[in-house]
Short mmCIF file of C-alpha atoms in Angstrom, two decimals:
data_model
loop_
_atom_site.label_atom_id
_atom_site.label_comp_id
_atom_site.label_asym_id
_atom_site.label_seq_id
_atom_site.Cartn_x
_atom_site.Cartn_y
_atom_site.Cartn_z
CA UNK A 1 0.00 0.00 0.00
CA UNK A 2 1.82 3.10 -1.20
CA UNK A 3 2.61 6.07 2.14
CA UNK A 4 -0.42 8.25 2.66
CA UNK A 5 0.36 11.74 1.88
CA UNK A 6 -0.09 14.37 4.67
CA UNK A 7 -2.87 16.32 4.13
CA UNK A 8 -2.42 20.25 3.15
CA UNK A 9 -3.62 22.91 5.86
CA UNK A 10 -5.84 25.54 3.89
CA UNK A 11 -7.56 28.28 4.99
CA UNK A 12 -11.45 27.40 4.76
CA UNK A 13 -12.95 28.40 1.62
CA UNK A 14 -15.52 31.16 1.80
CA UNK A 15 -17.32 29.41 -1.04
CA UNK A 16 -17.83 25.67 0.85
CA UNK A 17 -16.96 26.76 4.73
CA UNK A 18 -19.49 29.49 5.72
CA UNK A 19 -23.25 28.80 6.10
CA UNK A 20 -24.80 29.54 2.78
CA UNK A 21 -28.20 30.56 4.26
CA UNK A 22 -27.29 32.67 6.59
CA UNK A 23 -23.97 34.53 5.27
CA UNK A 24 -23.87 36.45 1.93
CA UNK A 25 -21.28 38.77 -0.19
CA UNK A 26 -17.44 38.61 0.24
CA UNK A 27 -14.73 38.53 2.47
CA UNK A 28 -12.68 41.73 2.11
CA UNK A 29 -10.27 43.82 4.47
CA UNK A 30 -10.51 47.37 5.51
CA UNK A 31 -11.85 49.58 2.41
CA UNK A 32 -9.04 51.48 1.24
CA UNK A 33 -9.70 55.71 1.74
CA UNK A 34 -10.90 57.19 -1.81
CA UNK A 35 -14.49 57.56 -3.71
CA UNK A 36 -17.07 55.10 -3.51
CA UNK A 37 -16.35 52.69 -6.00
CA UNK A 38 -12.62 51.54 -4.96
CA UNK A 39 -11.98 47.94 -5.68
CA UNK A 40 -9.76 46.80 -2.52
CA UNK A 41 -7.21 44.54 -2.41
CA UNK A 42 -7.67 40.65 -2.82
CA UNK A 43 -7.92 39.49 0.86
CA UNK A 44 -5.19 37.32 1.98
CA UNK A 45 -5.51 33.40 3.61
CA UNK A 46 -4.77 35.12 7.11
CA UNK A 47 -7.67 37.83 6.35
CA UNK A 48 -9.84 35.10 5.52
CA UNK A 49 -9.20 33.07 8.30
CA UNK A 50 -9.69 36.16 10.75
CA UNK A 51 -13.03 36.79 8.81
CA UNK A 52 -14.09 33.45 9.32
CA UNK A 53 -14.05 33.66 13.00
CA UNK A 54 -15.50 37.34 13.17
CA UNK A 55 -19.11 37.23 14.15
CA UNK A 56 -20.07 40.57 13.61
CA UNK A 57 -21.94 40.93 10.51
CA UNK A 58 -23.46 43.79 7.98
CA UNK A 59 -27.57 43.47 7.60
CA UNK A 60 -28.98 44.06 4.06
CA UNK A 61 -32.65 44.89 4.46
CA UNK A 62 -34.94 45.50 0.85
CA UNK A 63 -37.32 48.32 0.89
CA UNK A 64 -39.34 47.70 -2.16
CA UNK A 65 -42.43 48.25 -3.77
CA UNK A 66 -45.17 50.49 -2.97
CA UNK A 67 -45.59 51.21 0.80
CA UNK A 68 -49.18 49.94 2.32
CA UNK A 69 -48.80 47.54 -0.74
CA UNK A 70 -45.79 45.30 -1.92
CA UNK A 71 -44.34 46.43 1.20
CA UNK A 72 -45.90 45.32 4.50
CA UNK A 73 -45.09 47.66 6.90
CA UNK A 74 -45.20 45.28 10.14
CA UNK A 75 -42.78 42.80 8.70
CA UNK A 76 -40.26 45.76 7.69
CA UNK A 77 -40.20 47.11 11.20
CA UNK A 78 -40.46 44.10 13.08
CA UNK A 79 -36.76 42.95 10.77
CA UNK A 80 -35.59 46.66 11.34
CA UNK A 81 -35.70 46.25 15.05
CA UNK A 82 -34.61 42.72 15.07
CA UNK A 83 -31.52 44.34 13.45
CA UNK A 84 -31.57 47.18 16.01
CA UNK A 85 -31.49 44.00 18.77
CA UNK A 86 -29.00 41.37 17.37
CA UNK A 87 -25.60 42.11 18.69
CA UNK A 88 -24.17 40.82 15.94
CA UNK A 89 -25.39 43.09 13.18
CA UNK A 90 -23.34 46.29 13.45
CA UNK A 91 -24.51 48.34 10.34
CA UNK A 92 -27.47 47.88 8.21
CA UNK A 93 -27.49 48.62 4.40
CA UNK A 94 -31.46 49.82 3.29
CA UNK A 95 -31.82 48.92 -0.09
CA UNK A 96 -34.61 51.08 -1.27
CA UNK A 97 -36.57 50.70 -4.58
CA UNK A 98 -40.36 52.31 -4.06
CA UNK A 99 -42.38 55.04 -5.29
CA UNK A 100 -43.88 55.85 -1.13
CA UNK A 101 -47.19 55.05 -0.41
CA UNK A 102 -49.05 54.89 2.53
CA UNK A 103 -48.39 58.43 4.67
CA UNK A 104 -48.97 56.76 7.89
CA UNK A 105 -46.69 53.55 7.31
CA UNK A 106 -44.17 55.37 5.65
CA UNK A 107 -43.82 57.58 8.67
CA UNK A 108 -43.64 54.20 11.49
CA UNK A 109 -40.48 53.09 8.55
CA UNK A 110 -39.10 55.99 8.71
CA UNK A 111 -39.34 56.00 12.46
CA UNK A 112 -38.09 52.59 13.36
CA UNK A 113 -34.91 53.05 10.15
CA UNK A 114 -34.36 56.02 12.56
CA UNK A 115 -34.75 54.24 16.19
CA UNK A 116 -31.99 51.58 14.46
CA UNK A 117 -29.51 54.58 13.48
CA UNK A 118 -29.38 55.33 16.75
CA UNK A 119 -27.91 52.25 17.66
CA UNK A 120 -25.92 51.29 14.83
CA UNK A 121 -24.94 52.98 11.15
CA UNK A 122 -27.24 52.70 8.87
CA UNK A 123 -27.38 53.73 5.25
CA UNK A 124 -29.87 53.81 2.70
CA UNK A 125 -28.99 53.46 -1.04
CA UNK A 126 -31.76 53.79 -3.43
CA UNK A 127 -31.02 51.74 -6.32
CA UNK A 128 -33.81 52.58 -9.10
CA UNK A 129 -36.19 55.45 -7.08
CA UNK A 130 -37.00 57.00 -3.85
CA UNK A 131 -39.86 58.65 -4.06
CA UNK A 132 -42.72 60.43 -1.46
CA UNK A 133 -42.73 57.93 1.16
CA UNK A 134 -39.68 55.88 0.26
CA UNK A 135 -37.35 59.07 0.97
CA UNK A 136 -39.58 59.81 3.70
CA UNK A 137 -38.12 56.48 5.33
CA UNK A 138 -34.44 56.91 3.71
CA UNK A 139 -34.01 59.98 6.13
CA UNK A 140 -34.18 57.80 8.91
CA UNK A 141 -30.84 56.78 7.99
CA UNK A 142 -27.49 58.40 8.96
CA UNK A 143 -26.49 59.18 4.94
CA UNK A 144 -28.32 58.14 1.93
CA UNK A 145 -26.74 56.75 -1.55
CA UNK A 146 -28.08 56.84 -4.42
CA UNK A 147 -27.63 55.48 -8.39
CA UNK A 148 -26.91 58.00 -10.63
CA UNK A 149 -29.88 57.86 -12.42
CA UNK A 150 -32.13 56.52 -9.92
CA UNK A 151 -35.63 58.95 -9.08
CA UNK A 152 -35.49 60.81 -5.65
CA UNK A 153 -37.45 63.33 -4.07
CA UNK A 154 -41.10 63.70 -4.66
CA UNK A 155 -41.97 65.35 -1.65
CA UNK A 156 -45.13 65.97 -0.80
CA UNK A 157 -48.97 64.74 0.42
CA UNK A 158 -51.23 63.92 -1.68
CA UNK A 159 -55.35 63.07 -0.76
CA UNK A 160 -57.16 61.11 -3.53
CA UNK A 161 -60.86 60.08 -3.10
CA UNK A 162 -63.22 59.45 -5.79
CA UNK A 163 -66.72 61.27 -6.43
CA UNK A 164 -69.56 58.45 -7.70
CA UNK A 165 -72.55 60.52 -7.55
CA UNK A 166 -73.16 60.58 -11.58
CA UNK A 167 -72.29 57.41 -11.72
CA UNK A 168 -74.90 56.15 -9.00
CA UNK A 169 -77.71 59.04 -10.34
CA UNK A 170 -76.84 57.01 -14.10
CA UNK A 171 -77.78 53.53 -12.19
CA UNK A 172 -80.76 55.08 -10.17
CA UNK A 173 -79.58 54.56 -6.72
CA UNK A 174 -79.52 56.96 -4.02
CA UNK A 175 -77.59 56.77 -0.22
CA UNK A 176 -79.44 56.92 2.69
CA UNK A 177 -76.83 58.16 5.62
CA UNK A 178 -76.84 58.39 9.29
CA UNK A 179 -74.49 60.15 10.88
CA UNK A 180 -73.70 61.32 14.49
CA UNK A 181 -71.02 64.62 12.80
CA UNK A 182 -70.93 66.98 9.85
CA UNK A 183 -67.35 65.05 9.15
CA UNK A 184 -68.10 61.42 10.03
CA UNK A 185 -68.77 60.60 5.63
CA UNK A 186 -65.84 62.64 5.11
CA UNK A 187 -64.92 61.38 1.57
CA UNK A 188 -67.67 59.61 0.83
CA UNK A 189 -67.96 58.70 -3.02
CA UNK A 190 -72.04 59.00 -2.79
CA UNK A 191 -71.50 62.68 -2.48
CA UNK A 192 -69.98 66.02 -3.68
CA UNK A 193 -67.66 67.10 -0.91
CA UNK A 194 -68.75 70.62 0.79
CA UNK A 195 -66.40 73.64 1.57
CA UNK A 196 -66.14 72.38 5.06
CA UNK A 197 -64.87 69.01 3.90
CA UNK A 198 -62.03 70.43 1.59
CA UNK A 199 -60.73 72.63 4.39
CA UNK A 200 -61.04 69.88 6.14
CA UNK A 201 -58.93 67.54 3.87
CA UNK A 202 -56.43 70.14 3.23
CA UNK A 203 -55.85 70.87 7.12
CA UNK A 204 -55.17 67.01 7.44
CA UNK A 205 -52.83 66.76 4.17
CA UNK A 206 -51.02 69.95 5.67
CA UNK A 207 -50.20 68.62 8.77
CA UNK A 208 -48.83 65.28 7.34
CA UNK A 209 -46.88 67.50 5.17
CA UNK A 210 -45.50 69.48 8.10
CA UNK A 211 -44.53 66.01 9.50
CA UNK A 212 -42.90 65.18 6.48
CA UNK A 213 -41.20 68.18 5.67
CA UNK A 214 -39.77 68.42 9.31
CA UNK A 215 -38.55 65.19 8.89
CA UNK A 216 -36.46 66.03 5.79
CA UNK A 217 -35.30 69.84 6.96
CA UNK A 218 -33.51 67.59 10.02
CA UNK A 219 -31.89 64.43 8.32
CA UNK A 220 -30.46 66.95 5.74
CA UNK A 221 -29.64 69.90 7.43
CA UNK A 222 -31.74 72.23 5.48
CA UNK A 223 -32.64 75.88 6.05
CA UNK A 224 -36.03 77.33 5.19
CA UNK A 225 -35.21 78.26 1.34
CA UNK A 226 -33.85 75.32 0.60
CA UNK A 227 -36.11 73.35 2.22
CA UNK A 228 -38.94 75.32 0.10
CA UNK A 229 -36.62 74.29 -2.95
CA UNK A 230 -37.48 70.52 -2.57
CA UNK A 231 -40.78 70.43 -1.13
CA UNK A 232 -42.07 71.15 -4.12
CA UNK A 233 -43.36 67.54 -5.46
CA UNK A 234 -40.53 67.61 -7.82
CA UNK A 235 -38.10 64.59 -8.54
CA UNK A 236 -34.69 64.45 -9.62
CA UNK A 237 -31.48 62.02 -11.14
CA UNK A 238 -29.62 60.95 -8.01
CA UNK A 239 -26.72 63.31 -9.83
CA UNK A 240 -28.82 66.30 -9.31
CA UNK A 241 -30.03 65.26 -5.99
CA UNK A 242 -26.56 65.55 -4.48
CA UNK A 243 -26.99 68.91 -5.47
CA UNK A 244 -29.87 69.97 -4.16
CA UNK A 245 -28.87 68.27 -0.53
CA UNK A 246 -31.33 65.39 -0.75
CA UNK A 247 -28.26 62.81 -1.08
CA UNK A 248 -25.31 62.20 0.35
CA UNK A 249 -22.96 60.92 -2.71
CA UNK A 250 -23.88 58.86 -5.64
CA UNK A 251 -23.23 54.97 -5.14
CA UNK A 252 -23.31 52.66 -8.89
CA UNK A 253 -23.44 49.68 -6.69
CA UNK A 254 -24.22 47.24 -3.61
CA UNK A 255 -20.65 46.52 -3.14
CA UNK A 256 -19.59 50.48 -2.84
CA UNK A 257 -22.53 50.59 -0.76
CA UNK A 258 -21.41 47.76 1.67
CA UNK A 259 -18.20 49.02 1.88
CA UNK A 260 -19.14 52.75 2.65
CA UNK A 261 -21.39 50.77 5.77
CA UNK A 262 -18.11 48.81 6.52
CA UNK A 263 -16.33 51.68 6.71
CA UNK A 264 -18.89 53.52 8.82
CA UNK A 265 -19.42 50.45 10.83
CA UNK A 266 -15.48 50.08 11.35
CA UNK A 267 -15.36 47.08 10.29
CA UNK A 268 -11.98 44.88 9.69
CA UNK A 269 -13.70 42.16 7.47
CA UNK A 270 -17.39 42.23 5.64
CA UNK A 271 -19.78 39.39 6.16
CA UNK A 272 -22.97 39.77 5.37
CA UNK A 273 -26.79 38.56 6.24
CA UNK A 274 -29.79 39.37 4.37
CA UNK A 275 -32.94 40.29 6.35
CA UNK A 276 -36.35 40.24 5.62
CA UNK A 277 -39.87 37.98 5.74
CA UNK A 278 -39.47 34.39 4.73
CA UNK A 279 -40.81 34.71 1.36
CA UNK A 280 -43.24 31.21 -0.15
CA UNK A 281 -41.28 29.54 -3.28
CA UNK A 282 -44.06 31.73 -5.29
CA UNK A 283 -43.38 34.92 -3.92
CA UNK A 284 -38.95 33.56 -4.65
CA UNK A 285 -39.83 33.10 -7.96
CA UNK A 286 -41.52 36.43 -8.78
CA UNK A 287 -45.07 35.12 -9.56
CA UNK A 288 -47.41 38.25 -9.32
CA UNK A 289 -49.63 38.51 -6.08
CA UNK A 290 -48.18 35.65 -4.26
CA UNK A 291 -48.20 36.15 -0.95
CA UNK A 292 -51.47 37.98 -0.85
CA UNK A 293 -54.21 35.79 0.19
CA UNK A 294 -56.87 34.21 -1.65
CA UNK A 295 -57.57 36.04 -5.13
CA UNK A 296 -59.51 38.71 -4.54
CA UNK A 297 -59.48 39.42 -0.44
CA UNK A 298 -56.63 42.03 -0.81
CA UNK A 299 -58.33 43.89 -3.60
CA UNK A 300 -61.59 43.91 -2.07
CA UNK A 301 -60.32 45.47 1.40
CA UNK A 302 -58.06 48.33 -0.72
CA UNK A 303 -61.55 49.21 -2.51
CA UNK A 304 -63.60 49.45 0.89
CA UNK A 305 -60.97 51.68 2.36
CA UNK A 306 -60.77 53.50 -0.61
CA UNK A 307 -64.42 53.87 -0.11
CA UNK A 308 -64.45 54.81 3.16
CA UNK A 309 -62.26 57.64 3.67
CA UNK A 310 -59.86 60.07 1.48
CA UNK A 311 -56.60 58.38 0.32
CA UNK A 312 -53.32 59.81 2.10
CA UNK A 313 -50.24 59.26 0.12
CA UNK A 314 -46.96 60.29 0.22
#
């Protein structure tokens, strides 16, 4: 029987030796100092050893979709704060790709992305657009990225509701209402709204704008005529967004991103763990509506609450 060889010592493979459901990305040293968008060194069998046994890890969490839709807003902040708890995550990246939504829910994202950067860095890139609601949340974070030709800004409030009375005086039907206050049918469809009602509308949609802008004015360090510059509904390229103050730099992609959060983070070695929802193999594979109930349920609730009161979005 011919001599067994003695095996090699190697350094464990990142490919074959780390837990493939939990860690994702690369193993890399220290970003080197320069623009976003260095390409650092190739890390070395003693860097990847040391990497190996670091713990400490860099969450990526997805923002996308259209807030109060795609996006459920109780399983974004619930994985926000689980981020905010875990002592191993010690920055978050916030990949954002939604047009807002929702005014109320994109105010509790924004709030809990901002309880986390407390804690720990966090930075939100938007990749494609950041619009309304979806910037409202990225200025929770302590510096937004964004693509150069990615869609930010859009801020402003916006109350939709529709008016059905030709449409039920064409079908015959009338609306028989009791009510207990001149505002309880406040955007009813089965009705033209009064003068009282649009004052009424517009107080509410100025006050969530007030929120809003206030938000903005101190994530960005704005005065009051550049603030007024911004607030105007208007979007821009996330080139002319730097300029306006509404981003930080411009990021072309994830891997500047991480290491910016690495570097904020001061972290030696990147290892990274993707949070979010368990998703159903439907929902993995991109089949539309997965993920949303029976066929039908969702869209019948967004009509009845469409029904029942004016439409704040952001």
């Amino acid at each position: 029987m011919p001599p067994r060889l003695p095996r090699s010592r190697r350094a464990p493979s990142p490919s074959t030796d780390r837990p493939a459901a939990l860690v994702l990305g690369t193993w890399a040293g220290a970003a080197p100092s320069g623009t976003i968008g260095d390409v650092s060194e190739e890390p070395s069998g003693l860097h990847r050893l040391a990497a190996a046994a670091d713990r400490r890890r860099i969450a990526v969490i997805a923002l996308r979709g259209v807030i109060g839709g795609a996006v459920r807003t109780g399983d974004l902040v619930r994985t926000l704060a689980e981020a905010r708890r875990s002592a191993r995550v010690r920055a978050v990246l916030l990949e954002i790709d939604s047009p807002g939504g929702s005014a109320a829910e994109s105010e509790a994202i924004y709030l809990a992305v901002r309880r986390l950067a407390r804690e720990k860095p966090v930075l939100a890139w938007i990749r494609t657009t950041g619009a309304s609601g979806a910037y409202f949340a990225a200025c929770g974070a302590n510096r937004i990225l964004a693509f150069p030709s990615a869609i930010v800004g859009s801020i402003g409030v916006i109350s939709v509701r529709p008016v059905a009375v030709e449409a039920l005086r064409r079908l015959g039907t009338s609306v028989q209402v009791t009510k207990t206050g001149p505002f309880k049918d406040l955007g009813a469809p089965w009705r033209e709204p009064t003068e009282a009602d649009q004052a009424k509308e517009r107080e509410l949609v100025d006050a969530i704008f007030r929120r809003f802008t206030g938000a903005v004015a101190g994530a960005r360090g704005l005065d009051d005529a550049r603030l007024a510059r911004v607030t105007t509904g208007e979007v821009w390229l996330g080139v002319e967004a730097v300029s306006v103050g509404l981003v930080d730099a411009i990021c072309e992609d994830e891997e500047a991103a991480l290491r910016e959060a690495q570097q904020l983070a001061g972290l030696p070695h990147r290892r990274l763990v993707r949070m979010g929802p368990r998703r159903s193999v439907l929902q993995r594979l991109g089949v539309p509506g997965a993920g949303m109930g029976p066929p039908g349920v969702r869209w019948i609730a967004e009509v009845e609450g469409w029904l029942r009161a004016p439409r704040v979005l952001l």
